[in-house]
PDB file of C-alpha atoms and ligand atoms in Angstrom:
ATOM      1  CA  MET A 203      20.966  51.839 -69.127  1.00  0.00           C
ATOM      2  CA  SER A 204      18.349  52.320 -66.763  1.00  0.00           C
ATOM      3  CA  ASN A 205      18.413  49.588 -63.749  1.00  0.00           C
ATOM      4  CA  GLU A 206      14.965  48.629 -62.318  1.00  0.00           C
ATOM      5  CA  SER A 207      15.607  48.168 -58.383  1.00  0.00           C
ATOM      6  CA  PHE A 208      13.241  46.040 -56.338  1.00  0.00           C
ATOM      7  CA  ASP A 209      11.158  48.889 -55.724  1.00  0.00           C
ATOM      8  CA  ASP A 210      11.008  49.574 -59.206  1.00  0.00           C
ATOM      9  CA  ALA A 211      11.318  53.246 -58.235  1.00  0.00           C
ATOM     10  CA  PRO A 212      12.272  55.387 -61.251  1.00  0.00           C
ATOM     11  CA  SER A 213      15.794  57.169 -60.882  1.00  0.00           C
ATOM     12  CA  ASP A 214      16.635  58.678 -64.281  1.00  0.00           C
ATOM     13  CA  GLY A 215      14.757  60.605 -66.771  1.00  0.00           C
ATOM     14  CA  ARG A 216      14.242  58.160 -69.257  1.00  0.00           C
ATOM     15  CA  ARG A 217      12.877  55.306 -66.942  1.00  0.00           C
ATOM     16  CA  SER A 218      10.535  58.066 -65.550  1.00  0.00           C
ATOM     17  CA  PHE A 219       9.492  58.599 -69.195  1.00  0.00           C
ATOM     18  CA  LEU A 220       9.038  54.886 -69.706  1.00  0.00           C
ATOM     19  CA  THR A 221       6.977  54.250 -66.198  1.00  0.00           C
ATOM     20  CA  GLY A 222       5.432  57.856 -65.929  1.00  0.00           C
ATOM     21  CA  THR A 223       3.755  57.619 -69.307  1.00  0.00           C
ATOM     22  CA  THR A 224       2.425  54.041 -68.707  1.00  0.00           C
ATOM     23  CA  CYS A 225      -0.681  54.411 -70.370  1.00  0.00           C
ATOM     24  CA  ALA A 226       0.444  56.175 -73.407  1.00  0.00           C
ATOM     25  CA  LEU A 227       0.954  54.039 -76.309  1.00  0.00           C
ATOM     26  CA  PHE A 228       4.500  53.767 -77.705  1.00  0.00           C
ATOM     27  CA  THR A 229       4.939  55.018 -81.248  1.00  0.00           C
ATOM     28  CA  ALA A 230       7.202  53.443 -83.997  1.00  0.00           C
ATOM     29  CA  GLY A 231      10.650  55.174 -84.113  1.00  0.00           C
ATOM     30  CA  GLY A 232      10.140  56.893 -80.626  1.00  0.00           C
ATOM     31  CA  ALA A 233       9.520  60.246 -81.939  1.00  0.00           C
ATOM     32  CA  GLY A 234       8.463  61.290 -78.184  1.00  0.00           C
ATOM     33  CA  LEU A 235      12.234  60.949 -77.182  1.00  0.00           C
ATOM     34  CA  MET A 236      13.552  62.848 -79.907  1.00  0.00           C
ATOM     35  CA  THR A 237      14.500  66.484 -79.694  1.00  0.00           C
ATOM     36  CA  PRO A 238      12.175  68.817 -81.517  1.00  0.00           C
ATOM     37  CA  TYR A 239      14.209  69.356 -84.547  1.00  0.00           C
ATOM     38  CA  VAL A 240      17.895  68.569 -85.425  1.00  0.00           C
ATOM     39  CA  LYS A 241      19.293  70.386 -88.373  1.00  0.00           C
ATOM     40  CA  SER A 242      21.807  68.083 -89.517  1.00  0.00           C
ATOM     41  CA  TRP A 243      21.927  64.147 -88.143  1.00  0.00           C
ATOM     42  CA  SER A 244      24.976  62.455 -87.023  1.00  0.00           C
ATOM     43  CA  PRO A 245      25.539  58.995 -88.412  1.00  0.00           C
ATOM     44  CA  SER A 246      24.809  57.673 -85.045  1.00  0.00           C
ATOM     45  CA  ALA A 247      21.523  59.650 -85.015  1.00  0.00           C
ATOM     46  CA  ARG A 248      20.386  58.068 -88.400  1.00  0.00           C
ATOM     47  CA  ALA A 249      21.551  54.383 -87.267  1.00  0.00           C
ATOM     48  CA  MET A 250      19.498  55.086 -84.158  1.00  0.00           C
ATOM     49  CA  ALA A 251      16.461  56.092 -86.092  1.00  0.00           C
ATOM     50  CA  ALA A 252      16.909  53.443 -88.449  1.00  0.00           C
ATOM     51  CA  GLY A 253      16.565  50.869 -85.511  1.00  0.00           C
ATOM     52  CA  ALA A 254      20.425  49.972 -85.670  1.00  0.00           C
ATOM     53  CA  PRO A 255      21.018  46.933 -82.752  1.00  0.00           C
ATOM     54  CA  ILE A 256      21.862  48.003 -79.285  1.00  0.00           C
ATOM     55  CA  SER A 257      24.707  46.472 -77.378  1.00  0.00           C
ATOM     56  CA  ILE A 258      23.902  46.006 -73.477  1.00  0.00           C
ATOM     57  CA  ASP A 259      26.571  45.083 -70.809  1.00  0.00           C
ATOM     58  CA  LEU A 260      25.477  42.542 -69.054  1.00  0.00           C
ATOM     59  CA  THR A 261      28.072  43.012 -65.990  1.00  0.00           C
ATOM     60  CA  LYS A 262      26.111  45.802 -64.748  1.00  0.00           C
ATOM     61  CA  ILE A 263      23.053  43.832 -63.894  1.00  0.00           C
ATOM     62  CA  SER A 264      22.918  41.885 -60.798  1.00  0.00           C
ATOM     63  CA  GLU A 265      21.048  38.983 -60.155  1.00  0.00           C
ATOM     64  CA  GLY A 266      17.154  39.411 -59.661  1.00  0.00           C
ATOM     65  CA  GLU A 267      17.625  43.039 -61.263  1.00  0.00           C
ATOM     66  CA  MET A 268      15.797  44.303 -64.696  1.00  0.00           C
ATOM     67  CA  VAL A 269      17.447  47.437 -66.610  1.00  0.00           C
ATOM     68  CA  VAL A 270      15.339  49.040 -69.348  1.00  0.00           C
ATOM     69  CA  GLU A 271      17.047  50.066 -72.470  1.00  0.00           C
ATOM     70  CA  GLU A 272      15.659  51.518 -75.780  1.00  0.00           C
ATOM     71  CA  TRP A 273      15.422  49.954 -79.254  1.00  0.00           C
ATOM     72  CA  ARG A 274      13.380  51.427 -82.109  1.00  0.00           C
ATOM     73  CA  GLY A 275      11.524  53.648 -79.942  1.00  0.00           C
ATOM     74  CA  ARG A 276      10.423  50.598 -77.638  1.00  0.00           C
ATOM     75  CA  PRO A 277      11.467  49.897 -74.102  1.00  0.00           C
ATOM     76  CA  ILE A 278      13.411  46.714 -74.062  1.00  0.00           C
ATOM     77  CA  TYR A 279      13.308  45.044 -70.636  1.00  0.00           C
ATOM     78  CA  VAL A 280      16.565  42.786 -69.928  1.00  0.00           C
ATOM     79  CA  LEU A 281      15.992  40.974 -66.416  1.00  0.00           C
ATOM     80  CA  LYS A 282      18.800  38.444 -64.909  1.00  0.00           C
ATOM     81  CA  ARG A 283      16.639  35.934 -63.115  1.00  0.00           C
ATOM     82  CA  SER A 284      17.079  34.497 -59.824  1.00  0.00           C
ATOM     83  CA  ARG A 285      17.130  30.672 -59.282  1.00  0.00           C
ATOM     84  CA  GLU A 286      13.591  31.239 -57.381  1.00  0.00           C
ATOM     85  CA  MET A 287      12.567  33.059 -60.531  1.00  0.00           C
ATOM     86  CA  LEU A 288      13.097  30.032 -62.834  1.00  0.00           C
ATOM     87  CA  GLU A 289      12.030  27.941 -60.534  1.00  0.00           C
ATOM     88  CA  SER A 290       8.548  29.382 -60.336  1.00  0.00           C
ATOM     89  CA  PHE A 291       7.774  28.769 -64.170  1.00  0.00           C
ATOM     90  CA  GLU A 292       6.445  25.054 -63.721  1.00  0.00           C
ATOM     91  CA  SER A 293       3.941  25.710 -61.195  1.00  0.00           C
ATOM     92  CA  LEU A 294       2.620  28.411 -63.097  1.00  0.00           C
ATOM     93  CA  ASP A 295       1.557  26.914 -65.972  1.00  0.00           C
ATOM     94  CA  GLU A 296      -1.939  26.161 -65.224  1.00  0.00           C
ATOM     95  CA  GLN A 297      -2.763  29.540 -64.578  1.00  0.00           C
ATOM     96  CA  LEU A 298      -1.376  30.952 -67.943  1.00  0.00           C
ATOM     97  CA  ARG A 299      -2.830  31.359 -71.221  1.00  0.00           C
ATOM     98  CA  ASN A 300      -0.038  30.247 -73.604  1.00  0.00           C
ATOM     99  CA  PRO A 301       2.353  28.394 -70.869  1.00  0.00           C
ATOM    100  CA  SER A 302       4.442  26.560 -74.261  1.00  0.00           C
ATOM    101  CA  SER A 303       4.726  29.823 -76.099  1.00  0.00           C
ATOM    102  CA  GLU A 304       2.739  28.470 -79.320  1.00  0.00           C
ATOM    103  CA  ASP A 305       1.858  32.094 -80.318  1.00  0.00           C
ATOM    104  CA  ASP A 306       4.118  34.060 -82.555  1.00  0.00           C
ATOM    105  CA  GLN A 307       5.616  36.182 -79.956  1.00  0.00           C
ATOM    106  CA  GLN A 308       9.268  34.853 -79.973  1.00  0.00           C
ATOM    107  CA  PRO A 309      12.095  33.877 -82.395  1.00  0.00           C
ATOM    108  CA  VAL A 310      12.773  30.123 -82.962  1.00  0.00           C
ATOM    109  CA  TYR A 311      15.704  30.331 -80.451  1.00  0.00           C
ATOM    110  CA  ALA A 312      13.596  31.819 -77.551  1.00  0.00           C
ATOM    111  CA  LYS A 313      10.701  28.977 -77.971  1.00  0.00           C
ATOM    112  CA  ASN A 314      11.860  27.103 -74.836  1.00  0.00           C
ATOM    113  CA  ASP A 315      10.522  26.915 -71.151  1.00  0.00           C
ATOM    114  CA  ASN A 316      12.389  30.219 -70.524  1.00  0.00           C
ATOM    115  CA  ARG A 317      11.602  32.100 -73.526  1.00  0.00           C
ATOM    116  CA  SER A 318      15.565  33.022 -73.483  1.00  0.00           C
ATOM    117  CA  ILE A 319      18.858  31.846 -75.001  1.00  0.00           C
ATOM    118  CA  LYS A 320      20.181  32.230 -71.762  1.00  0.00           C
ATOM    119  CA  PRO A 321      18.335  30.678 -68.844  1.00  0.00           C
ATOM    120  CA  GLU A 322      19.086  33.412 -66.449  1.00  0.00           C
ATOM    121  CA  PHE A 323      18.431  36.144 -69.223  1.00  0.00           C
ATOM    122  CA  LEU A 324      14.890  37.403 -70.067  1.00  0.00           C
ATOM    123  CA  VAL A 325      14.869  39.731 -73.153  1.00  0.00           C
ATOM    124  CA  VAL A 326      11.554  41.080 -73.780  1.00  0.00           C
ATOM    125  CA  GLU A 327      10.016  44.333 -75.100  1.00  0.00           C
ATOM    126  CA  GLY A 328       8.297  45.927 -72.308  1.00  0.00           C
ATOM    127  CA  LEU A 329       4.842  46.783 -73.941  1.00  0.00           C
ATOM    128  CA  CYS A 330       1.908  45.147 -73.021  1.00  0.00           C
ATOM    129  CA  THR A 331       0.169  42.976 -75.623  1.00  0.00           C
ATOM    130  CA  HIS A 332      -3.257  44.719 -74.549  1.00  0.00           C
ATOM    131  CA  LEU A 333      -2.963  48.199 -75.710  1.00  0.00           C
ATOM    132  CA  GLY A 334       0.938  48.826 -75.690  1.00  0.00           C
ATOM    133  CA  CYS A 335       1.492  50.267 -71.872  1.00  0.00           C
ATOM    134  CA  THR A 336       4.650  49.586 -70.049  1.00  0.00           C
ATOM    135  CA  PRO A 337       4.260  46.951 -67.299  1.00  0.00           C
ATOM    136  CA  LYS A 338       5.693  47.393 -64.148  1.00  0.00           C
ATOM    137  CA  PHE A 339       8.563  44.830 -62.726  1.00  0.00           C
ATOM    138  CA  ARG A 340       7.271  43.137 -59.691  1.00  0.00           C
ATOM    139  CA  PRO A 341       9.918  41.086 -58.074  1.00  0.00           C
ATOM    140  CA  ASN A 342       8.392  41.399 -54.624  1.00  0.00           C
ATOM    141  CA  LYS A 343       5.123  39.238 -53.676  1.00  0.00           C
ATOM    142  CA  ASN A 344       2.183  41.421 -53.303  1.00  0.00           C
ATOM    143  CA  GLU A 345      -0.487  40.718 -50.668  1.00  0.00           C
ATOM    144  CA  GLU A 346      -1.885  38.400 -53.311  1.00  0.00           C
ATOM    145  CA  GLY A 347       1.338  36.555 -53.701  1.00  0.00           C
ATOM    146  CA  PHE A 348       1.844  37.758 -56.976  1.00  0.00           C
ATOM    147  CA  THR A 349       5.237  38.375 -58.879  1.00  0.00           C
ATOM    148  CA  GLY A 350       6.097  38.965 -62.484  1.00  0.00           C
ATOM    149  CA  PHE A 351       5.110  42.011 -64.489  1.00  0.00           C
ATOM    150  CA  PHE A 352       2.000  43.836 -64.105  1.00  0.00           C
ATOM    151  CA  CYS A 353       0.168  46.436 -66.335  1.00  0.00           C
ATOM    152  CA  PRO A 354      -1.468  48.796 -64.501  1.00  0.00           C
ATOM    153  CA  CYS A 355      -3.532  50.051 -67.359  1.00  0.00           C
ATOM    154  CA  HIS A 356      -5.916  47.144 -67.411  1.00  0.00           C
ATOM    155  CA  GLY A 357      -4.559  44.720 -64.814  1.00  0.00           C
ATOM    156  CA  SER A 358      -2.639  42.359 -67.117  1.00  0.00           C
ATOM    157  CA  LYS A 359      -0.289  40.291 -65.856  1.00  0.00           C
ATOM    158  CA  PHE A 360       2.764  38.012 -66.681  1.00  0.00           C
ATOM    159  CA  ASP A 361       5.362  35.879 -65.123  1.00  0.00           C
ATOM    160  CA  PHE A 362       9.228  36.371 -65.121  1.00  0.00           C
ATOM    161  CA  ALA A 363       9.382  34.824 -68.714  1.00  0.00           C
ATOM    162  CA  GLY A 364       6.866  37.703 -69.871  1.00  0.00           C
ATOM    163  CA  ARG A 365       4.010  34.433 -70.266  1.00  0.00           C
ATOM    164  CA  VAL A 366       0.463  35.995 -69.895  1.00  0.00           C
ATOM    165  CA  TYR A 367      -1.889  34.902 -67.393  1.00  0.00           C
ATOM    166  CA  LYS A 368      -5.221  33.508 -68.107  1.00  0.00           C
ATOM    167  CA  GLY A 369      -8.473  36.152 -67.282  1.00  0.00           C
ATOM    168  CA  VAL A 370      -6.585  39.602 -68.271  1.00  0.00           C
ATOM    169  CA  PRO A 371      -7.182  41.693 -71.381  1.00  0.00           C
ATOM    170  CA  ALA A 372      -3.706  41.184 -72.564  1.00  0.00           C
ATOM    171  CA  PRO A 373      -4.194  38.256 -75.531  1.00  0.00           C
ATOM    172  CA  THR A 374      -0.593  37.168 -75.549  1.00  0.00           C
ATOM    173  CA  ASN A 375       3.243  36.601 -74.183  1.00  0.00           C
ATOM    174  CA  LEU A 376       5.313  39.634 -74.153  1.00  0.00           C
ATOM    175  CA  LYS A 377       7.181  40.069 -77.283  1.00  0.00           C
ATOM    176  CA  VAL A 378      10.985  38.357 -77.078  1.00  0.00           C
ATOM    177  CA  PRO A 379      13.242  40.996 -80.132  1.00  0.00           C
ATOM    178  CA  PRO A 380      15.775  39.521 -82.186  1.00  0.00           C
ATOM    179  CA  HIS A 381      18.859  39.107 -79.973  1.00  0.00           C
ATOM    180  CA  HIS A 382      21.977  37.507 -79.665  1.00  0.00           C
ATOM    181  CA  TYR A 383      25.111  37.353 -77.046  1.00  0.00           C
ATOM    182  CA  VAL A 384      28.465  38.333 -78.452  1.00  0.00           C
ATOM    183  CA  ASP A 385      30.018  37.093 -75.240  1.00  0.00           C
ATOM    184  CA  ASP A 386      29.366  36.069 -71.762  1.00  0.00           C
ATOM    185  CA  ASN A 387      29.152  39.940 -70.868  1.00  0.00           C
ATOM    186  CA  THR A 388      27.558  41.406 -74.216  1.00  0.00           C
ATOM    187  CA  LEU A 389      24.145  41.393 -75.477  1.00  0.00           C
ATOM    188  CA  ILE A 390      22.973  42.542 -79.003  1.00  0.00           C
ATOM    189  CA  VAL A 391      19.381  43.542 -79.231  1.00  0.00           C
ATOM    190  CA  GLY A 392      18.020  44.122 -82.828  1.00  0.00           C
ATOM    191  CA  ALA A 393      19.825  41.630 -84.774  1.00  0.00           C
ATOM    192  CA  GLU A 394      20.034  37.607 -84.913  1.00  0.00           C
ATOM    193  CA  LYS A 395      23.354  36.423 -84.705  1.00  0.00           C
ATOM    194  CA  GLU A 396      23.748  35.670 -88.445  1.00  0.00           C
ATOM    195  CA  GLU A 397      22.944  39.283 -89.326  1.00  0.00           C
ATOM    196  CA  THR A 398      26.070  40.653 -87.778  1.00  0.00           C
ATOM    197  CA  ALA A 399      28.243  37.959 -88.575  1.00  0.00           C
TER     198      ALA A 399
HETATM  199 FE1  LIG B 417      -1.806  46.601 -70.462  1.00  0.00          FE
HETATM  200 FE2  LIG B 417      -4.433  46.942 -71.287  1.00  0.00          FE
HETATM  201  S1  LIG B 417      -2.602  48.156 -71.745  1.00  0.00           S
HETATM  202  S2  LIG B 417      -3.626  45.756 -69.722  1.00  0.00           S
END
């Protein structure tokens, strides 16, 4: 699990990969993350390649902090939103292209004001909906007062619910992957609840 601190400086190899290749498109299967050739894959490697669900320990995420995991070769952002982050949503609606999430970018259980199952946790794919760069987490206001996710490739902006701003290249909100909670501290990404029952 990679934690995104408030200054979102990379602190390990995988996060360096994710943020260091900001303008590289992610390819299905995450081929770029795999070793060149493995003669005999272990079952877990095969399962990973097939896109098996991943489990995330939520106890390791502090309020206001984001972690980056990988599922099906895609970066998955899990943000534990603060009250301030949640309270910012309503005032932003006028600036957003699709504030009510009318597009097809989330499962039905995440089509709500917070785009999430639990208000405090945002779970989205960390791929810009313009050309697939990895947006940067911006928890602190910049000189223009912006917070949220910023894609440096062509300047797209998203709020803390992954909702895209008007007037940027990205056409839609960030995608919410299938996910559910096993208990208060365990998130599963890659499967709906009924699929693993
Ligand atoms: Fe993000 Fe173009 S890829 S703005």
